[in-house]
Every structure is written in structure tokens, then in C-alpha cells.
């Protein structure tokens, strides 16, 4: 009898200890979860200080930033040429590309054609304009497939290239349209990879800033990508030489407001690149 009583008391004490231990674990878990939630709320509040508040848009940035009065589409081509083939490649382009530019059956124009001087070496850059947008581009491509001279050019060109890529572009409404100009000039193509969602902000700042960069007629054209690398901006500038480039760029800092443009647009950029280019003899931009 006494043994049963002691066993019963011992079992009761063990159950009590297990209950307290279990409850303690629950309490600790609840406290831990509460602390974790508090930390998450604090982290969210802290991060919210640095998150950009984006205004809702009711239209694509291409409609808001591109020119309304025309329907121009641009294609930029980057051809990386085998070093030993660059002269032959240039000769081939000078023989074929001007004939496409001047033929009225093709609704496209060769805006400019260059070799990179400083930047990526042994590279050719071609800029085309299609008046009529995507339908004009499709029509030109279909016609060129029936052009034996062009198909032979593509076949021969392929033997000289290491790689190639292109982009389809629209022009900013606040930039002047590229037109042929006399030379000799050097050209700078400044390419900016923007953070997604910042194209409108970039356009708003540069719509005001472009007036600071037109005093020496250096602004040739400004474009943003539609197909290819997205959120890519290209600014094309012309200078007499490298010293003229340096003087012109330094002069911009004398204008009130230019420093503000630089300050607010630099954080929008993920990557940027500059090419100094020399036009080929047949380039409309000399």
C-alpha cells in the first residue's frame, strides 16, 4: 500500500516536471517568435527608408519619352571583327552599305558607321534609321533577303567576325534627330545600363540637361532600347578632337543646374561605357 502511494506521488511529480518543461519550451518559443516578428518589423521599417517610391504609370515609357511627330525606329549594330580582317571588313562595308542607304526601295538610312578607336578594339558600329517603325524594318529585311549582293555581303562578312549583336532603339523626344554633318570629327558613344524602372526619371532630368550640352553643336542623338539589352540608353556626341571633348565637357560644369543633373542621375546607372569612334569614309556622319 505504501509502495503504491509513493509510486503514485512519484508519477505525479514526474508529470508535473514534464508539464513545466513543456510549458517552458512553449513560452520560450512564443517569446522567440515575438522577438523575430519585432525584428522583421524593425527591418521592414528600416529598409523602407531606402526603397524608391514609384508613382503608378498609365502608359509605357516608350510612349512617354519617344517623339510623337514621327515613327522612326533605329537599329544599332556592334560587330567584333577579327583583328587581321578589319581593313577587309571596312572595305566590304564601304562597297555595300551605301548602296542600301541610297536605294529608294529600302525605307532605311545609314545614319553613321564607325570603327572604335578607344574602348573595345577591332569593333565596328553601324546605326540605321527606319522611317515607318517596325513595318519598315520588316519590309527592308524581307527585301534584303532577295538581294543577292547583300546576301553575298553577309556570307563574306561572317568569315571576318568574332561576334555581333544589335539593339532596336527609339529616340528621345528632347534630342535632335541625327543628321549628316561635315567632318572631320570624332564621335563618342556613351552607353548607360539603367536600373529597371528608372527610364522616366532619367528622361525627366535629361530633358532639362540637354540644353547645357548643345552650345558647341556636340549633341548628335539620344536613344533608348526597345529590344536587346533593356533599360539601355545611348548618347551620341561629336567633337573635333579629344581636347575639344575635354574642354566641352568641362564647360558644362560652369552651368548652374548641371551638377544637380549629374548628382541625381548617377544613382540610376548600373553600368556605363564610353567608346571613341572614327567614322568610315562613307559614313553620313563625317
GROMACS .gro file of C-alpha atoms in nm:
model
  286
    1UNK     CA    1   0.000   0.000   0.000
    2UNK     CA    2   0.268   0.248   0.098
    3UNK     CA    3   0.465   0.145  -0.209
    4UNK     CA    4   0.168   0.223  -0.435
    5UNK     CA    5   0.123   0.564  -0.272
    6UNK     CA    6   0.491   0.651  -0.318
    7UNK     CA    7   0.480   0.536  -0.680
    8UNK     CA    8   0.168   0.746  -0.740
    9UNK     CA    9   0.328   1.052  -0.582
   10UNK     CA   10   0.647   0.997  -0.787
   11UNK     CA   11   0.449   0.966  -1.110
   12UNK     CA   12   0.264   1.286  -1.027
   13UNK     CA   13   0.589   1.473  -0.967
   14UNK     CA   14   0.733   1.346  -1.300
   15UNK     CA   15   0.420   1.460  -1.487
   16UNK     CA   16   0.439   1.798  -1.318
   17UNK     CA   17   0.805   1.838  -1.416
   18UNK     CA   18   0.728   1.737  -1.779
   19UNK     CA   19   0.438   1.981  -1.794
   20UNK     CA   20   0.651   2.266  -1.659
   21UNK     CA   21   0.931   2.178  -1.901
   22UNK     CA   22   0.690   2.162  -2.196
   23UNK     CA   23   0.522   2.488  -2.096
   24UNK     CA   24   0.861   2.649  -2.062
   25UNK     CA   25   0.952   2.545  -2.412
   26UNK     CA   26   0.624   2.685  -2.543
   27UNK     CA   27   0.685   3.011  -2.360
   28UNK     CA   28   1.040   3.033  -2.495
   29UNK     CA   29   0.915   2.955  -2.848
   30UNK     CA   30   0.645   3.219  -2.821
   31UNK     CA   31   0.895   3.473  -2.693
   32UNK     CA   32   1.135   3.380  -2.972
   33UNK     CA   33   0.862   3.419  -3.236
   34UNK     CA   34   0.758   3.752  -3.087
   35UNK     CA   35   1.118   3.876  -3.092
   36UNK     CA   36   1.156   3.756  -3.452
   37UNK     CA   37   0.839   3.940  -3.557
   38UNK     CA   38   0.963   4.255  -3.386
   39UNK     CA   39   1.297   4.228  -3.567
   40UNK     CA   40   1.117   4.175  -3.901
   41UNK     CA   41   0.903   4.482  -3.839
   42UNK     CA   42   1.212   4.683  -3.749
   43UNK     CA   43   1.397   4.556  -4.058
   44UNK     CA   44   1.099   4.641  -4.281
   45UNK     CA   45   1.074   4.989  -4.135
   46UNK     CA   46   1.450   5.042  -4.175
   47UNK     CA   47   1.451   4.916  -4.534
   48UNK     CA   48   1.152   5.133  -4.621
   49UNK     CA   49   1.372   5.438  -4.568
   50UNK     CA   50   1.576   5.337  -4.876
   51UNK     CA   51   1.307   5.195  -5.107
   52UNK     CA   52   1.218   5.418  -5.402
   53UNK     CA   53   0.851   5.511  -5.405
   54UNK     CA   54   0.743   5.464  -5.768
   55UNK     CA   55   0.446   5.655  -5.899
   56UNK     CA   56   0.200   5.438  -6.094
   57UNK     CA   57   0.221   5.489  -6.470
   58UNK     CA   58  -0.066   5.466  -6.712
   59UNK     CA   59   0.148   5.434  -7.024
   60UNK     CA   60   0.472   5.266  -7.135
   61UNK     CA   61   0.785   5.477  -7.104
   62UNK     CA   62   0.840   5.436  -7.479
   63UNK     CA   63   0.517   5.633  -7.541
   64UNK     CA   64   0.604   5.897  -7.285
   65UNK     CA   65   0.964   5.959  -7.394
   66UNK     CA   66   0.973   5.898  -7.772
   67UNK     CA   67   0.898   6.153  -8.041
   68UNK     CA   68   0.531   6.171  -8.136
   69UNK     CA   69   0.567   6.356  -8.466
   70UNK     CA   70   0.748   6.074  -8.647
   71UNK     CA   71   0.768   5.699  -8.639
   72UNK     CA   72   1.141   5.637  -8.655
   73UNK     CA   73   1.298   5.315  -8.536
   74UNK     CA   74   1.676   5.280  -8.503
   75UNK     CA   75   1.898   4.974  -8.512
   76UNK     CA   76   2.249   4.983  -8.372
   77UNK     CA   77   2.489   4.703  -8.462
   78UNK     CA   78   2.811   4.608  -8.283
   79UNK     CA   79   3.043   4.384  -8.486
   80UNK     CA   80   3.358   4.247  -8.325
   81UNK     CA   81   3.597   4.183  -8.611
   82UNK     CA   82   3.896   3.951  -8.629
   83UNK     CA   83   4.195   4.188  -8.594
   84UNK     CA   84   4.358   4.070  -8.914
   85UNK     CA   85   4.032   4.126  -9.108
   86UNK     CA   86   3.941   4.481  -9.004
   87UNK     CA   87   4.066   4.652  -9.321
   88UNK     CA   88   3.891   4.398  -9.544
   89UNK     CA   89   3.574   4.430  -9.338
   90UNK     CA   90   3.575   4.809  -9.372
   91UNK     CA   91   3.626   4.783  -9.748
   92UNK     CA   92   3.336   4.537  -9.776
   93UNK     CA   93   3.104   4.768  -9.578
   94UNK     CA   94   3.206   5.072  -9.785
   95UNK     CA   95   3.121   4.882 -10.104
   96UNK     CA   96   2.776   4.757  -9.998
   97UNK     CA   97   2.614   4.968  -9.723
   98UNK     CA   98   2.594   5.299  -9.917
   99UNK     CA   99   2.401   5.127 -10.198
  100UNK     CA  100   2.133   5.018  -9.950
  101UNK     CA  101   2.126   5.367  -9.799
  102UNK     CA  102   2.070   5.534 -10.137
  103UNK     CA  103   1.823   5.284 -10.287
  104UNK     CA  104   1.467   5.427 -10.260
  105UNK     CA  105   1.308   5.081 -10.240
  106UNK     CA  106   1.454   5.045  -9.890
  107UNK     CA  107   1.289   5.270  -9.631
  108UNK     CA  108   1.606   5.287  -9.422
  109UNK     CA  109   1.901   5.521  -9.390
  110UNK     CA  110   2.256   5.466  -9.275
  111UNK     CA  111   2.295   5.728  -9.001
  112UNK     CA  112   2.660   5.652  -8.932
  113UNK     CA  113   2.925   5.382  -8.946
  114UNK     CA  114   3.241   5.379  -8.735
  115UNK     CA  115   3.537   5.187  -8.601
  116UNK     CA  116   3.602   5.203  -8.228
  117UNK     CA  117   3.922   5.393  -8.156
  118UNK     CA  118   3.920   5.386  -7.775
  119UNK     CA  119   3.709   5.127  -7.597
  120UNK     CA  120   3.651   4.779  -7.730
  121UNK     CA  121   3.910   4.728  -8.002
  122UNK     CA  122   3.860   4.593  -8.357
  123UNK     CA  123   3.493   4.678  -8.338
  124UNK     CA  124   3.260   4.830  -8.597
  125UNK     CA  125   2.943   5.019  -8.505
  126UNK     CA  126   2.660   5.088  -8.751
  127UNK     CA  127   2.350   5.298  -8.682
  128UNK     CA  128   2.044   5.265  -8.910
  129UNK     CA  129   1.716   5.458  -8.914
  130UNK     CA  130   1.388   5.303  -9.036
  131UNK     CA  131   1.125   5.562  -9.125
  132UNK     CA  132   0.798   5.387  -9.058
  133UNK     CA  133   0.887   5.190  -8.747
  134UNK     CA  134   0.859   4.815  -8.719
  135UNK     CA  135   0.670   4.766  -9.050
  136UNK     CA  136   0.952   4.946  -9.233
  137UNK     CA  137   1.211   4.727  -9.059
  138UNK     CA  138   1.025   4.409  -9.157
  139UNK     CA  139   0.982   4.527  -9.516
  140UNK     CA  140   1.353   4.611  -9.551
  141UNK     CA  141   1.462   4.278  -9.404
  142UNK     CA  142   1.232   4.084  -9.640
  143UNK     CA  143   1.362   4.273  -9.943
  144UNK     CA  144   1.726   4.232  -9.846
  145UNK     CA  145   1.683   3.856  -9.830
  146UNK     CA  146   1.608   3.873 -10.201
  147UNK     CA  147   1.911   4.093 -10.271
  148UNK     CA  148   2.196   3.874 -10.394
  149UNK     CA  149   2.460   4.141 -10.335
  150UNK     CA  150   2.352   4.179  -9.973
  151UNK     CA  151   2.337   3.804  -9.911
  152UNK     CA  152   2.688   3.765 -10.056
  153UNK     CA  153   2.800   4.051  -9.831
  154UNK     CA  154   2.655   3.876  -9.525
  155UNK     CA  155   2.825   3.550  -9.616
  156UNK     CA  156   3.163   3.717  -9.665
  157UNK     CA  157   3.117   3.931  -9.354
  158UNK     CA  158   3.051   3.622  -9.144
  159UNK     CA  159   3.400   3.494  -9.217
  160UNK     CA  160   3.552   3.809  -9.065
  161UNK     CA  161   3.355   3.837  -8.740
  162UNK     CA  162   3.418   3.705  -8.393
  163UNK     CA  163   3.074   3.806  -8.264
  164UNK     CA  164   2.794   4.052  -8.329
  165UNK     CA  165   2.490   4.193  -8.151
  166UNK     CA  166   2.229   4.457  -8.213
  167UNK     CA  167   1.956   4.658  -8.044
  168UNK     CA  168   1.639   4.829  -8.161
  169UNK     CA  169   1.609   5.183  -8.030
  170UNK     CA  170   1.374   5.480  -8.012
  171UNK     CA  171   1.498   5.839  -7.994
  172UNK     CA  172   1.426   6.067  -7.701
  173UNK     CA  173   1.179   6.342  -7.786
  174UNK     CA  174   1.406   6.615  -7.643
  175UNK     CA  175   1.712   6.521  -7.854
  176UNK     CA  176   1.762   6.649  -8.206
  177UNK     CA  177   1.738   6.392  -8.484
  178UNK     CA  178   2.081   6.281  -8.615
  179UNK     CA  179   2.155   6.446  -8.949
  180UNK     CA  180   2.463   6.423  -9.174
  181UNK     CA  181   2.743   6.657  -9.072
  182UNK     CA  182   3.073   6.760  -9.221
  183UNK     CA  183   3.399   6.647  -9.069
  184UNK     CA  184   3.646   6.562  -8.966
  185UNK     CA  185   3.501   6.465  -8.627
  186UNK     CA  186   3.548   6.202  -8.367
  187UNK     CA  187   3.236   6.056  -8.207
  188UNK     CA  188   3.170   5.940  -7.855
  189UNK     CA  189   2.901   5.681  -7.786
  190UNK     CA  190   2.820   5.681  -7.416
  191UNK     CA  191   2.607   5.381  -7.317
  192UNK     CA  192   2.424   5.358  -6.984
  193UNK     CA  193   2.263   5.048  -6.838
  194UNK     CA  194   1.992   5.187  -6.610
  195UNK     CA  195   1.824   5.025  -6.315
  196UNK     CA  196   1.485   4.882  -6.418
  197UNK     CA  197   1.204   5.128  -6.360
  198UNK     CA  198   1.417   5.444  -6.382
  199UNK     CA  199   1.385   5.538  -6.750
  200UNK     CA  200   1.117   5.803  -6.689
  201UNK     CA  201   1.328   5.962  -6.417
  202UNK     CA  202   1.632   5.963  -6.648
  203UNK     CA  203   1.430   6.125  -6.925
  204UNK     CA  204   1.292   6.394  -6.697
  205UNK     CA  205   1.639   6.503  -6.587
  206UNK     CA  206   1.796   6.491  -6.934
  207UNK     CA  207   1.507   6.684  -7.089
  208UNK     CA  208   1.633   6.978  -6.884
  209UNK     CA  209   2.003   6.892  -6.905
  210UNK     CA  210   2.040   6.867  -7.283
  211UNK     CA  211   2.045   7.246  -7.320
  212UNK     CA  212   2.375   7.253  -7.128
  213UNK     CA  213   2.535   7.028  -7.392
  214UNK     CA  214   2.437   7.193  -7.722
  215UNK     CA  215   2.647   7.509  -7.725
  216UNK     CA  216   2.920   7.356  -7.942
  217UNK     CA  217   2.678   7.152  -8.154
  218UNK     CA  218   2.817   6.837  -7.994
  219UNK     CA  219   2.482   6.661  -7.934
  220UNK     CA  220   2.413   6.417  -8.220
  221UNK     CA  221   2.140   6.188  -8.087
  222UNK     CA  222   1.992   6.022  -7.780
  223UNK     CA  223   1.826   5.679  -7.783
  224UNK     CA  224   1.679   5.416  -7.551
  225UNK     CA  225   1.643   5.046  -7.618
  226UNK     CA  226   1.327   4.857  -7.707
  227UNK     CA  227   1.472   4.517  -7.800
  228UNK     CA  228   1.808   4.377  -7.693
  229UNK     CA  229   1.958   4.491  -7.363
  230UNK     CA  230   1.665   4.667  -7.197
  231UNK     CA  231   1.684   4.991  -6.997
  232UNK     CA  232   1.985   5.083  -7.208
  233UNK     CA  233   2.047   5.446  -7.308
  234UNK     CA  234   2.288   5.564  -7.578
  235UNK     CA  235   2.405   5.926  -7.612
  236UNK     CA  236   2.600   6.010  -7.929
  237UNK     CA  237   2.831   6.316  -7.932
  238UNK     CA  238   3.059   6.472  -8.193
  239UNK     CA  239   3.386   6.658  -8.125
  240UNK     CA  240   3.669   6.794  -8.335
  241UNK     CA  241   3.926   6.600  -8.132
  242UNK     CA  242   3.991   6.463  -7.783
  243UNK     CA  243   4.097   6.801  -7.643
  244UNK     CA  244   3.777   6.959  -7.775
  245UNK     CA  245   3.585   6.682  -7.600
  246UNK     CA  246   3.764   6.755  -7.273
  247UNK     CA  247   3.705   7.131  -7.297
  248UNK     CA  248   3.338   7.091  -7.391
  249UNK     CA  249   3.263   6.851  -7.109
  250UNK     CA  250   3.440   7.069  -6.853
  251UNK     CA  251   3.246   7.374  -6.972
  252UNK     CA  252   2.917   7.205  -6.882
  253UNK     CA  253   3.009   7.228  -6.514
  254UNK     CA  254   3.004   7.608  -6.540
  255UNK     CA  255   2.626   7.600  -6.596
  256UNK     CA  256   2.406   7.621  -6.291
  257UNK     CA  257   2.200   7.302  -6.272
  258UNK     CA  258   2.442   7.063  -6.446
  259UNK     CA  259   2.583   6.941  -6.114
  260UNK     CA  260   2.228   6.864  -5.998
  261UNK     CA  261   2.162   6.655  -6.309
  262UNK     CA  262   2.478   6.450  -6.251
  263UNK     CA  263   2.402   6.410  -5.881
  264UNK     CA  264   2.052   6.269  -5.940
  265UNK     CA  265   2.118   6.057  -6.250
  266UNK     CA  266   2.432   5.873  -6.137
  267UNK     CA  267   2.236   5.658  -5.886
  268UNK     CA  268   2.010   5.542  -6.171
  269UNK     CA  269   2.302   5.377  -6.353
  270UNK     CA  270   2.407   5.014  -6.309
  271UNK     CA  271   2.686   5.022  -6.567
  272UNK     CA  272   2.824   5.273  -6.816
  273UNK     CA  273   3.065   5.261  -7.107
  274UNK     CA  274   3.229   5.512  -7.340
  275UNK     CA  275   3.353   5.449  -7.695
  276UNK     CA  276   3.553   5.697  -7.900
  277UNK     CA  277   3.482   5.619  -8.266
  278UNK     CA  278   3.625   5.719  -8.602
  279UNK     CA  279   3.378   5.737  -8.895
  280UNK     CA  280   3.439   5.536  -9.209
  281UNK     CA  281   3.481   5.729  -9.536
  282UNK     CA  282   3.123   5.652  -9.644
  283UNK     CA  283   2.959   5.749  -9.314
  284UNK     CA  284   2.699   6.033  -9.344
  285UNK     CA  285   2.825   6.150  -9.005
  286UNK     CA  286   3.177   6.255  -9.100
   0.00000   0.00000   0.00000
